[in-house]
Short mmCIF file of C-alpha atoms and ligand atoms in Angstrom, two decimals:
data_model
loop_
_atom_site.label_atom_id
_atom_site.label_comp_id
_atom_site.label_asym_id
_atom_site.label_seq_id
_atom_site.Cartn_x
_atom_site.Cartn_y
_atom_site.Cartn_z
CA UNK A 5 116.44 91.68 89.41
CA UNK A 6 113.84 89.91 91.74
CA UNK A 7 113.24 91.69 95.00
CA UNK A 8 113.00 89.24 98.06
CA UNK A 9 111.74 90.49 101.20
CA UNK A 10 113.35 88.48 104.02
CA UNK A 11 112.86 88.96 107.83
CA UNK A 12 113.40 87.21 110.96
CA UNK A 13 110.31 88.16 113.33
CA UNK A 14 111.14 87.69 117.03
CA UNK A 15 108.04 89.38 118.71
CA UNK A 16 106.43 87.92 121.95
CA UNK A 17 103.80 86.60 119.83
CA UNK A 18 105.30 85.71 116.58
CA UNK A 19 108.41 84.19 116.12
CA UNK A 20 110.06 82.86 112.45
CA UNK A 21 111.67 83.66 109.19
CA UNK A 22 109.43 85.26 106.51
CA UNK A 23 110.85 85.23 102.95
CA UNK A 24 108.93 85.81 99.79
CA UNK A 25 109.27 87.57 96.35
CA UNK A 26 108.00 91.36 96.19
CA UNK A 27 107.78 91.33 92.42
CA UNK A 28 104.27 92.31 90.74
CA UNK A 29 101.81 89.61 90.71
CA UNK A 30 100.76 89.22 87.08
CA UNK A 31 98.86 86.20 85.50
CA UNK A 32 100.07 84.12 88.70
CA UNK A 33 103.86 84.89 88.47
CA UNK A 34 105.90 87.30 90.43
CA UNK A 35 107.75 89.46 87.90
CA UNK A 36 109.93 92.52 87.99
CA UNK A 37 108.22 95.61 87.51
CA UNK A 38 109.41 97.94 84.77
CA UNK A 39 110.12 100.79 86.77
CA UNK A 40 112.95 100.53 89.30
CA UNK A 41 112.60 98.89 92.67
CA UNK A 42 112.04 101.16 95.37
CA UNK A 43 113.04 101.05 99.26
CA UNK A 44 110.23 100.47 101.49
CA UNK A 45 110.96 102.67 104.65
CA UNK A 46 108.98 102.05 107.77
CA UNK A 47 109.48 104.21 110.52
CA UNK A 48 112.79 105.63 109.27
CA UNK A 49 114.27 102.16 108.44
CA UNK A 50 114.42 100.65 105.29
CA UNK A 51 112.77 97.25 105.48
CA UNK A 52 112.95 95.63 102.02
CA UNK A 53 112.79 96.73 98.30
CA UNK A 54 109.61 96.35 96.34
CA UNK A 55 109.11 96.32 92.51
CA UNK A 56 107.85 99.53 91.12
CA UNK A 57 105.28 99.01 88.41
CA UNK A 58 104.38 101.51 85.46
CA UNK A 59 101.71 101.91 82.88
CA UNK A 60 103.15 98.99 80.89
CA UNK A 61 102.59 96.55 83.73
CA UNK A 62 99.10 98.02 83.91
CA UNK A 63 98.50 96.83 80.47
CA UNK A 64 99.99 93.33 81.11
CA UNK A 65 97.78 92.93 84.24
CA UNK A 66 94.64 93.91 82.07
CA UNK A 67 95.84 91.33 79.51
CA UNK A 68 95.93 88.65 81.94
CA UNK A 69 92.84 89.59 83.59
CA UNK A 70 90.91 89.80 80.47
CA UNK A 71 92.56 86.27 79.41
CA UNK A 72 91.44 84.62 82.81
CA UNK A 73 87.99 85.78 82.07
CA UNK A 74 87.50 84.16 78.83
CA UNK A 75 89.15 80.85 79.92
CA UNK A 76 89.18 79.57 83.61
CA UNK A 77 87.05 82.07 85.14
CA UNK A 78 84.11 84.34 84.72
CA UNK A 79 80.98 82.27 83.95
CA UNK A 80 83.41 79.24 82.93
CA UNK A 81 83.83 78.83 86.62
CA UNK A 82 80.59 78.07 88.53
CA UNK A 83 79.96 80.28 91.61
CA UNK A 84 80.15 77.46 94.23
CA UNK A 85 83.71 76.80 92.99
CA UNK A 86 84.39 80.43 93.39
CA UNK A 87 83.05 80.16 96.91
CA UNK A 88 85.04 77.28 97.75
CA UNK A 89 88.35 78.91 96.48
CA UNK A 90 87.47 82.16 98.76
CA UNK A 91 86.96 79.69 101.80
CA UNK A 92 90.31 78.05 100.88
CA UNK A 93 91.78 81.33 100.95
CA UNK A 94 90.47 82.50 104.28
CA UNK A 95 91.73 79.28 105.86
CA UNK A 96 95.03 79.64 104.43
CA UNK A 97 94.98 83.42 106.04
CA UNK A 98 93.90 81.65 109.34
CA UNK A 99 96.93 79.29 109.18
CA UNK A 100 98.90 82.83 108.72
CA UNK A 101 97.18 84.92 110.94
CA UNK A 102 100.03 85.94 113.18
CA UNK A 103 102.57 85.91 110.41
CA UNK A 104 100.32 88.44 108.35
CA UNK A 105 99.86 90.62 111.30
CA UNK A 106 103.24 90.89 112.11
CA UNK A 107 104.14 91.79 108.45
CA UNK A 108 101.37 94.38 108.57
CA UNK A 109 102.65 95.63 111.80
CA UNK A 110 106.25 96.17 110.27
CA UNK A 111 105.23 97.73 107.33
CA UNK A 112 102.91 100.01 108.50
CA UNK A 113 104.39 100.78 112.03
CA UNK A 114 101.00 99.56 113.82
CA UNK A 115 100.58 97.46 116.85
CA UNK A 116 100.63 93.92 116.39
CA UNK A 117 97.30 93.19 118.11
CA UNK A 118 95.53 95.96 115.86
CA UNK A 119 96.83 94.45 112.76
CA UNK A 120 95.86 91.02 114.19
CA UNK A 121 92.10 92.03 115.05
CA UNK A 122 91.51 95.05 112.73
CA UNK A 123 93.12 93.70 109.52
CA UNK A 124 93.77 90.31 109.46
CA UNK A 125 90.52 88.89 111.23
CA UNK A 126 88.48 91.45 109.67
CA UNK A 127 89.64 90.45 106.28
CA UNK A 128 89.02 86.68 107.01
CA UNK A 129 85.62 87.53 107.83
CA UNK A 130 85.00 89.47 104.90
CA UNK A 131 86.11 86.75 102.60
CA UNK A 132 84.17 84.24 104.14
CA UNK A 133 80.90 86.49 104.23
CA UNK A 134 81.30 87.22 100.38
CA UNK A 135 82.19 83.50 99.81
CA UNK A 136 78.53 82.87 100.62
CA UNK A 137 77.43 85.08 97.87
CA UNK A 138 79.40 83.79 95.14
CA UNK A 139 76.21 81.20 94.10
CA UNK A 140 73.43 83.67 94.79
CA UNK A 141 73.96 86.33 92.18
CA UNK A 142 70.79 86.42 90.02
CA UNK A 143 68.38 88.40 88.06
CA UNK A 144 64.68 88.94 88.20
CA UNK A 145 61.67 87.86 85.66
CA UNK A 146 59.78 91.28 85.33
CA UNK A 147 56.01 90.84 84.48
CA UNK A 148 55.27 92.83 81.28
CA UNK A 149 52.84 91.36 78.95
CA UNK A 150 51.74 87.63 77.93
CA UNK A 151 53.42 88.25 74.46
CA UNK A 152 56.81 89.31 76.25
CA UNK A 153 58.93 87.53 78.50
CA UNK A 154 61.49 90.00 80.32
CA UNK A 155 64.26 89.28 82.60
CA UNK A 156 67.26 90.71 83.88
CA UNK A 157 70.85 89.20 84.29
CA UNK A 158 73.48 90.73 86.54
CA UNK A 159 76.76 90.40 84.34
CA UNK A 160 80.19 91.05 85.64
CA UNK A 161 81.17 94.75 84.85
CA UNK A 162 84.74 93.86 83.40
CA UNK A 163 88.25 94.47 84.60
CA UNK A 164 88.29 96.25 87.87
CA UNK A 165 91.09 98.29 89.22
CA UNK A 166 91.38 98.98 93.13
CA UNK A 167 93.48 101.35 94.40
CA UNK A 168 93.64 101.21 98.07
CA UNK A 169 95.68 103.36 101.03
CA UNK A 170 98.00 102.37 103.98
CA UNK A 171 95.49 103.31 106.86
CA UNK A 172 92.50 102.18 108.68
CA UNK A 173 90.14 100.32 107.81
CA UNK A 174 93.64 98.95 107.26
CA UNK A 175 95.11 98.08 104.15
CA UNK A 176 94.86 94.40 104.27
CA UNK A 177 91.03 94.22 104.93
CA UNK A 178 90.38 96.99 102.12
CA UNK A 179 92.59 94.58 99.99
CA UNK A 180 90.64 91.53 101.00
CA UNK A 181 87.37 93.45 101.53
CA UNK A 182 87.48 94.23 97.84
CA UNK A 183 88.96 91.15 96.63
CA UNK A 184 86.12 88.94 97.79
CA UNK A 185 83.61 91.12 96.01
CA UNK A 186 85.67 90.64 92.63
CA UNK A 187 86.00 86.88 93.02
CA UNK A 188 82.60 86.43 94.15
CA UNK A 189 81.12 88.10 90.90
CA UNK A 190 83.43 86.26 88.53
CA UNK A 191 85.14 89.67 88.15
CA UNK A 192 88.83 89.65 86.92
CA UNK A 193 90.65 92.57 88.65
CA UNK A 194 93.78 94.02 89.70
CA UNK A 195 95.00 95.90 92.59
CA UNK A 196 97.36 98.73 93.56
CA UNK A 197 98.19 98.82 97.05
CA UNK A 198 99.52 101.81 98.58
CA UNK A 199 103.11 102.50 97.88
CA UNK A 200 103.73 102.91 101.98
CA UNK A 201 102.27 99.30 102.59
CA UNK A 202 102.51 96.76 99.85
CA UNK A 203 103.90 93.62 101.82
CA UNK A 204 100.71 91.97 103.05
CA UNK A 205 99.16 92.57 99.69
CA UNK A 206 102.17 90.72 98.15
CA UNK A 207 102.27 88.05 100.61
CA UNK A 208 98.37 87.52 99.76
CA UNK A 209 99.40 86.88 96.24
CA UNK A 210 101.33 83.58 97.48
CA UNK A 211 98.51 82.66 99.40
CA UNK A 212 96.13 83.07 96.34
CA UNK A 213 98.16 80.86 94.43
CA UNK A 214 98.54 78.35 96.89
CA UNK A 215 94.74 78.24 97.48
CA UNK A 216 94.47 77.35 93.69
CA UNK A 217 93.02 80.47 92.02
CA UNK A 218 93.66 80.35 88.28
CA UNK A 219 96.37 82.90 86.86
CA UNK A 220 95.16 86.25 86.14
CA UNK A 221 92.26 86.34 88.03
CA UNK A 222 93.89 88.61 90.52
CA UNK A 223 96.69 90.80 89.51
CA UNK A 224 98.86 93.07 91.77
CA UNK A 225 100.84 96.07 90.40
CA UNK A 226 102.42 97.77 93.22
CA UNK A 227 103.85 101.44 92.63
CA UNK A 228 102.96 105.11 92.98
CA UNK A 229 99.58 106.87 92.60
CA UNK A 230 100.94 109.11 89.75
CA UNK A 231 101.97 106.56 87.62
CA UNK A 232 100.36 103.30 88.22
CA UNK A 233 97.23 104.66 89.77
CA UNK A 234 96.67 107.22 86.90
CA UNK A 235 97.13 104.53 84.47
CA UNK A 236 94.48 102.40 86.14
CA UNK A 237 92.01 105.49 86.29
CA UNK A 238 92.49 106.54 82.39
CA UNK A 239 92.93 102.83 81.25
CA UNK A 240 90.46 102.17 78.43
CA UNK A 241 90.00 98.35 79.00
CA UNK A 242 89.43 98.81 82.72
CA UNK A 243 85.54 99.39 83.50
CA UNK A 244 85.59 100.02 87.04
CA UNK A 245 87.79 101.71 89.84
CA UNK A 246 87.10 101.07 93.22
CA UNK A 247 89.26 103.65 95.23
CA UNK A 248 89.78 104.15 98.68
CA UNK A 249 92.17 107.09 99.61
CA UNK A 250 91.66 111.06 100.01
CA UNK A 251 89.58 113.32 98.56
CA UNK A 252 92.28 115.01 96.57
CA UNK A 253 93.14 111.59 94.81
CA UNK A 254 89.62 110.62 94.57
CA UNK A 255 88.93 113.85 92.56
CA UNK A 256 91.59 113.17 90.35
CA UNK A 257 90.32 109.45 89.41
CA UNK A 258 86.92 110.71 88.57
CA UNK A 259 88.52 113.18 86.22
CA UNK A 260 90.52 110.68 84.81
CA UNK A 261 87.71 108.05 84.47
CA UNK A 262 85.49 111.09 82.64
CA UNK A 263 88.16 111.71 80.27
CA UNK A 264 88.88 108.24 79.03
CA UNK A 265 86.10 105.63 79.10
CA UNK A 266 83.58 106.95 81.57
CA UNK A 267 84.32 104.06 83.74
CA UNK A 268 82.23 103.15 86.77
CA UNK A 269 83.96 104.88 89.82
CA UNK A 270 83.13 104.17 93.63
CA UNK A 271 85.27 106.22 96.21
CA UNK A 272 85.55 105.73 99.80
CA UNK A 273 87.27 108.98 100.84
CA UNK A 274 88.21 110.93 103.87
CA UNK A 275 86.22 112.03 106.89
CA UNK A 276 86.22 114.87 109.89
CA UNK A 277 83.80 112.86 111.59
CA UNK A 278 81.73 114.40 114.71
CA UNK A 279 81.29 112.55 117.95
CA UNK A 280 78.56 114.19 119.98
CA UNK A 281 78.47 113.42 124.09
CA UNK A 282 75.01 114.62 125.36
CA UNK A 283 74.96 115.44 129.09
CA UNK A 284 73.08 112.22 130.01
CA UNK A 285 75.59 109.73 128.55
CA UNK A 286 77.04 107.28 130.42
CA UNK A 287 80.22 109.20 131.09
CA UNK A 288 82.66 106.66 131.33
CA UNK A 289 81.81 104.66 128.35
CA UNK A 290 81.55 107.87 126.31
CA UNK A 291 85.13 108.57 127.27
CA UNK A 292 86.37 105.21 126.48
CA UNK A 293 84.52 105.13 123.04
CA UNK A 294 85.51 108.83 122.23
CA UNK A 295 89.49 107.90 122.81
CA UNK A 296 88.97 104.65 120.81
CA UNK A 297 87.20 106.67 117.97
CA UNK A 298 89.69 109.54 118.05
CA UNK A 299 92.91 107.57 118.18
CA UNK A 300 92.47 104.28 117.03
CA UNK A 301 95.61 103.69 114.80
CA UNK A 302 97.04 106.78 116.14
CA UNK A 303 94.15 108.71 114.51
CA UNK A 304 95.15 107.07 111.04
CA UNK A 305 91.33 106.10 110.46
CA UNK A 306 88.99 107.34 107.73
CA UNK A 307 86.22 107.44 110.62
CA UNK A 308 88.30 109.13 113.35
CA UNK A 309 86.39 110.96 115.69
CA UNK A 310 88.53 113.76 115.34
CA UNK A 311 85.75 116.41 116.46
CA UNK A 312 84.23 116.06 119.82
CA UNK A 313 81.31 118.02 120.98
CA UNK A 314 80.48 117.90 124.61
CA UNK A 315 77.32 119.47 125.99
CA UNK A 316 77.38 121.83 128.63
CA UNK A 317 77.19 120.30 132.20
CA UNK A 318 79.68 117.53 131.48
CA UNK A 319 82.47 119.48 129.71
CA UNK A 320 84.96 119.86 132.47
CA UNK A 321 84.68 116.50 133.68
CA UNK A 322 84.49 114.71 130.21
CA UNK A 323 87.67 116.86 129.40
CA UNK A 324 89.24 115.72 132.47
CA UNK A 325 88.62 111.85 132.22
CA UNK A 326 89.53 112.10 128.42
CA UNK A 327 92.98 113.86 128.84
CA UNK A 328 94.06 111.15 131.29
CA UNK A 329 93.10 108.19 128.89
CA UNK A 330 94.91 109.55 126.11
CA UNK A 331 98.04 109.95 127.68
CA UNK A 332 98.86 106.58 127.48
CA UNK A 333 98.35 106.46 123.44
CA UNK A 334 101.87 105.77 121.61
CA UNK A 335 102.48 104.78 117.96
CA UNK A 336 104.20 106.06 115.00
CA UNK A 337 102.70 107.43 111.91
CA UNK A 338 102.75 105.82 108.76
CA UNK A 339 105.53 108.10 107.07
CA UNK A 340 107.59 111.18 107.34
CA UNK A 341 104.96 112.95 104.75
CA UNK A 342 102.29 112.15 107.01
CA UNK A 343 104.25 112.97 110.09
CA UNK A 344 104.82 116.76 108.47
CA UNK A 345 101.45 117.05 107.37
CA UNK A 346 100.02 116.38 110.96
CA UNK A 347 102.68 118.91 112.43
CA UNK A 348 101.76 121.48 109.85
CA UNK A 349 97.94 121.02 110.76
CA UNK A 350 98.88 121.39 114.36
CA UNK A 351 100.78 124.58 113.54
CA UNK A 352 97.77 125.93 111.68
CA UNK A 353 95.48 125.35 114.23
CA UNK A 354 97.54 127.14 116.83
CA UNK A 355 97.66 130.06 114.10
CA UNK A 356 93.98 129.85 113.69
CA UNK A 357 93.41 130.40 117.58
CA UNK A 358 92.55 127.16 118.70
CA UNK A 359 93.79 126.08 122.44
CA UNK A 360 96.36 123.18 122.64
CA UNK A 361 95.08 121.41 125.68
CA UNK A 362 97.74 118.57 125.50
CA UNK A 363 100.19 117.22 123.22
CA UNK A 364 100.96 119.02 119.91
CA UNK A 365 104.69 118.01 120.03
CA UNK A 366 107.04 115.16 118.54
CA UNK A 367 107.10 112.15 120.90
CA UNK A 368 110.90 110.92 121.27
CA UNK A 369 113.61 111.32 118.67
CA UNK A 370 113.25 108.29 116.69
CA UNK A 371 110.70 107.58 114.05
CA UNK A 372 107.31 109.43 113.30
CA UNK A 373 105.77 109.58 116.44
CA UNK A 374 103.76 112.54 117.69
CA UNK A 375 102.07 113.02 121.42
CA UNK A 376 98.25 112.42 121.11
CA UNK A 377 96.91 116.08 120.80
CA UNK A 378 93.87 117.77 122.09
CA UNK A 379 92.52 121.12 120.89
CA UNK A 380 89.91 122.93 122.65
CA UNK A 381 87.50 125.67 121.00
CA UNK A 382 88.67 124.60 117.40
CA UNK A 383 86.24 127.52 116.04
CA UNK A 384 85.11 130.57 118.32
CA UNK A 385 81.61 129.02 117.99
CA UNK A 386 82.59 125.61 118.63
CA UNK A 387 82.76 125.61 122.45
CA UNK A 388 80.47 123.62 124.74
CA UNK A 389 77.16 122.98 122.83
CA UNK A 390 73.66 124.01 124.30
CA UNK A 391 71.20 121.57 122.62
CA UNK A 392 70.44 119.29 119.88
CA UNK A 393 69.83 121.53 116.94
CA UNK A 394 73.20 123.73 117.82
CA UNK A 395 75.18 120.69 117.90
CA UNK A 396 73.69 119.06 114.71
CA UNK A 397 74.46 122.57 113.01
CA UNK A 398 78.18 122.39 114.10
CA UNK A 399 78.60 118.76 113.50
CA UNK A 400 77.29 118.81 110.02
CA UNK A 401 79.27 122.03 109.33
CA UNK A 402 81.87 120.27 106.96
CA UNK A 403 82.28 118.99 103.49
CA UNK A 404 82.58 115.60 104.64
CA UNK A 405 80.07 112.81 105.75
CA UNK A 406 81.66 109.80 106.32
CA UNK A 407 80.68 108.92 110.09
CA UNK A 408 79.19 110.35 113.19
CA UNK A 409 78.42 109.20 116.93
CA UNK A 410 75.97 110.18 119.40
CA UNK A 411 76.30 109.29 122.94
CA UNK A 412 73.00 109.63 125.26
CA UNK A 413 70.74 107.20 126.85
CA UNK A 414 67.54 109.25 125.62
CA UNK A 415 66.51 106.98 122.91
CA UNK A 416 64.34 109.65 121.28
CA UNK A 417 66.94 111.82 121.28
CA UNK A 418 69.70 109.30 120.01
CA UNK A 419 67.64 108.36 116.89
CA UNK A 420 66.30 111.87 116.11
CA UNK A 421 69.94 113.35 116.21
CA UNK A 422 71.18 110.20 114.29
CA UNK A 423 68.95 110.71 111.53
CA UNK A 424 69.72 114.57 111.06
CA UNK A 425 73.40 114.05 111.00
CA UNK A 426 74.53 113.74 107.33
CA UNK A 427 76.96 110.62 107.65
CA UNK A 428 77.00 107.29 105.99
CA UNK A 429 77.64 105.48 109.28
CA UNK A 430 76.05 106.46 112.60
CA UNK A 431 77.07 105.00 116.05
CA UNK A 432 74.76 105.31 118.92
CA UNK A 433 76.60 104.93 122.50
CA UNK A 434 79.48 103.25 120.54
CA UNK A 435 82.14 104.09 117.74
CA UNK A 436 83.92 102.43 114.70
CA UNK A 437 82.06 99.24 114.79
CA UNK A 438 80.95 97.40 111.61
CA UNK A 439 80.85 94.04 109.96
CA UNK A 440 81.41 92.66 106.54
CA UNK A 441 77.54 92.44 106.11
CA UNK A 442 76.90 96.22 106.87
CA UNK A 443 77.40 98.79 104.15
CA UNK A 444 80.21 101.36 104.34
CA UNK A 445 80.53 104.61 102.57
CA UNK A 446 80.31 108.41 102.59
CA UNK A 447 77.87 111.12 102.22
CA UNK A 448 78.81 114.48 100.47
CA UNK A 449 82.77 114.78 100.01
CA UNK A 450 83.34 111.59 101.70
CA UNK A 451 82.57 109.23 98.81
CA UNK A 452 80.45 107.62 96.13
CA UNK A 453 78.51 104.40 96.83
CA UNK A 454 78.64 101.72 99.33
CA UNK A 455 81.32 98.82 99.71
CA UNK A 456 80.52 96.00 102.04
CA UNK A 457 77.40 94.06 102.65
CA UNK A 458 74.51 93.23 100.13
CA UNK A 459 74.46 96.98 99.21
CA UNK A 460 77.78 96.60 97.43
CA UNK A 461 76.89 93.70 95.05
CA UNK A 462 75.62 95.95 92.57
CA UNK A 463 78.77 98.15 92.29
CA UNK A 464 80.37 95.30 90.37
CA UNK A 465 77.77 94.03 88.06
CA UNK A 466 76.03 95.60 84.88
CA UNK A 467 72.16 94.81 84.81
CA UNK A 468 71.06 93.44 81.49
CA UNK A 469 67.47 93.67 80.58
CA UNK A 470 66.52 90.94 78.04
CA UNK A 471 63.37 91.10 76.10
CA UNK A 472 61.97 87.77 74.46
CA UNK A 473 59.12 87.92 71.96
CA UNK A 474 56.40 85.27 72.83
CA UNK A 475 54.16 86.52 70.16
CA UNK A 476 54.09 90.05 69.43
CA UNK A 477 53.78 90.72 65.60
CA UNK A 478 55.17 93.74 63.74
CA UNK A 479 53.21 95.15 61.30
P1 NAD B 506 95.99 108.79 99.10
O1 NAD B 506 94.72 109.22 98.63
O2 NAD B 506 97.22 109.63 98.94
O3 NAD B 506 96.23 107.54 98.23
C1 NAD B 506 95.58 106.34 98.18
C2 NAD B 506 96.11 105.43 97.09
O4 NAD B 506 95.66 106.30 95.91
C3 NAD B 506 97.49 105.13 96.95
O5 NAD B 506 97.38 103.67 96.57
C4 NAD B 506 98.01 105.98 96.10
O6 NAD B 506 99.14 105.49 95.32
C5 NAD B 506 96.86 106.54 95.20
N1 NAD B 506 96.99 107.41 94.54
C6 NAD B 506 97.41 108.64 94.95
N2 NAD B 506 97.28 109.49 93.98
C7 NAD B 506 96.61 109.21 92.90
C8 NAD B 506 96.18 109.42 91.64
N3 NAD B 506 96.24 110.87 91.23
N4 NAD B 506 95.55 108.44 90.69
C9 NAD B 506 95.55 107.31 91.27
N5 NAD B 506 95.98 106.64 92.24
C10 NAD B 506 96.51 107.58 93.12
O7 NAD B 506 95.55 108.25 100.26
P2 NAD B 506 96.47 107.64 101.41
O8 NAD B 506 97.18 108.92 102.40
O9 NAD B 506 97.21 106.66 101.13
O10 NAD B 506 95.14 107.37 102.58
C11 NAD B 506 94.65 108.17 103.64
C12 NAD B 506 93.32 108.57 103.01
O11 NAD B 506 92.53 107.51 102.86
C13 NAD B 506 92.69 109.51 104.29
O12 NAD B 506 92.21 110.63 103.50
C14 NAD B 506 91.77 108.47 104.55
O13 NAD B 506 90.40 109.30 105.06
C15 NAD B 506 91.29 107.89 103.39
N6 NAD B 506 90.78 106.52 103.70
C16 NAD B 506 89.39 106.28 103.50
C17 NAD B 506 88.82 105.24 103.85
C18 NAD B 506 87.22 104.87 103.57
O14 NAD B 506 86.76 103.78 103.40
N7 NAD B 506 86.44 106.12 103.10
C19 NAD B 506 89.65 103.98 104.34
C20 NAD B 506 90.62 104.23 104.59
C21 NAD B 506 91.37 105.67 104.14
#
């Protein structure tokens, strides 16, 4: 039975009725999934039902993607035309910014302004940036000998499956951050949004149709990780998986890729990022950025600066100001599962001997709200740090390496520390700033490969070397 989302938004910023089919998006059509519809619950309330896909739907999406590539897409559609379509989609999103932000806020439980600036606007910027690349993918001529003409071609990698999470960088920008890449490179693809936040992805498909993309270029199959997600990662006709999510699921995806067709895998995974505050830092700015870094989207950010190291001399003052600034933070966690997981972490932190300085309890009686929580002395040797060497050792003492930050006015110390920290994104005197033209990804168990910027381009092509004989004779 077709599932329809209908909601009358009546927020201070956005008012209006939104109604659309929440079926799977395959070959340009909204269709019922072959599983059962499931309820999308946000903050303890059912907001709609969504089609559940299965491996059968993944097969149909791959068929549609392959057909599109052979007919209307791929190299049959010149790069500049793909760029125009992407820009048209970006313009449609601009027209629908508030609606998309309201939808994301409802589905995800995040603040409207965050969804607007963090998700929708970022997504539009990504699309526009990569729309500019659509007609700029080129190979090289490689000098060999006078008797040989050798050049490279960057050919689309094949059907790409994208599996994305619900959190931050928020679902929508993840979706579009990847969508642009695929469309740019004439790739046909499909996407599995998180079962927790499918709505903006589905709504986007309506805009994809309105922009005039040929059917099958983008397909969206909603559903669960252990069904749709694993069907994607073990599919024999999918040649690449671009995954964003937990390290646990990333590992399973690599395993499935290895056991099936050895598909190319890029992984954007979790982190436990250090934020280092030296005693010569601008304290007020350091506190403000640390608050933003740790609690953006209620801490539901892969780059969250959840381990803050403060140098001796400023510790008490930093803690006082930081504690004051965090009190006002309010917002729910995405789901009951996540709520329970965090409460369990808080319990085990206490059991392991860390001191709760503030928070640590449920906030209110409704939904999945948790008080902003600060632990002190998270490990016996993690108190106040003395010097650069000491803090670099502690900061790098993790299996993750997604991001890190350093606050100091000493430029030499800033740069030398930044270079010693093992992380894919490094901020000096700021936190969690980026852009569509800047690469993003992790060291160690935070991931493999880079998305965004020019660095991401090669993830989606196969390089072919062509050798032409201009006069060599074989005896
Ligand atoms: P998750 O790994 O549970 O789920 C992510 C996606 O993978 C979902 O669509 C889910 O359905 C799917 N999935 C789950 N198990 C799967 C399996 N076995 N095979 C295939 N697909 C599977 O993560 P989450 O809870 O949705 O998201 C939070 C995690 O994502 C955090 O660890 C966060 O740090 C990480 N994250 C990383 C980045 C980054 O760019 N590095 C960005 C955002 C979020």
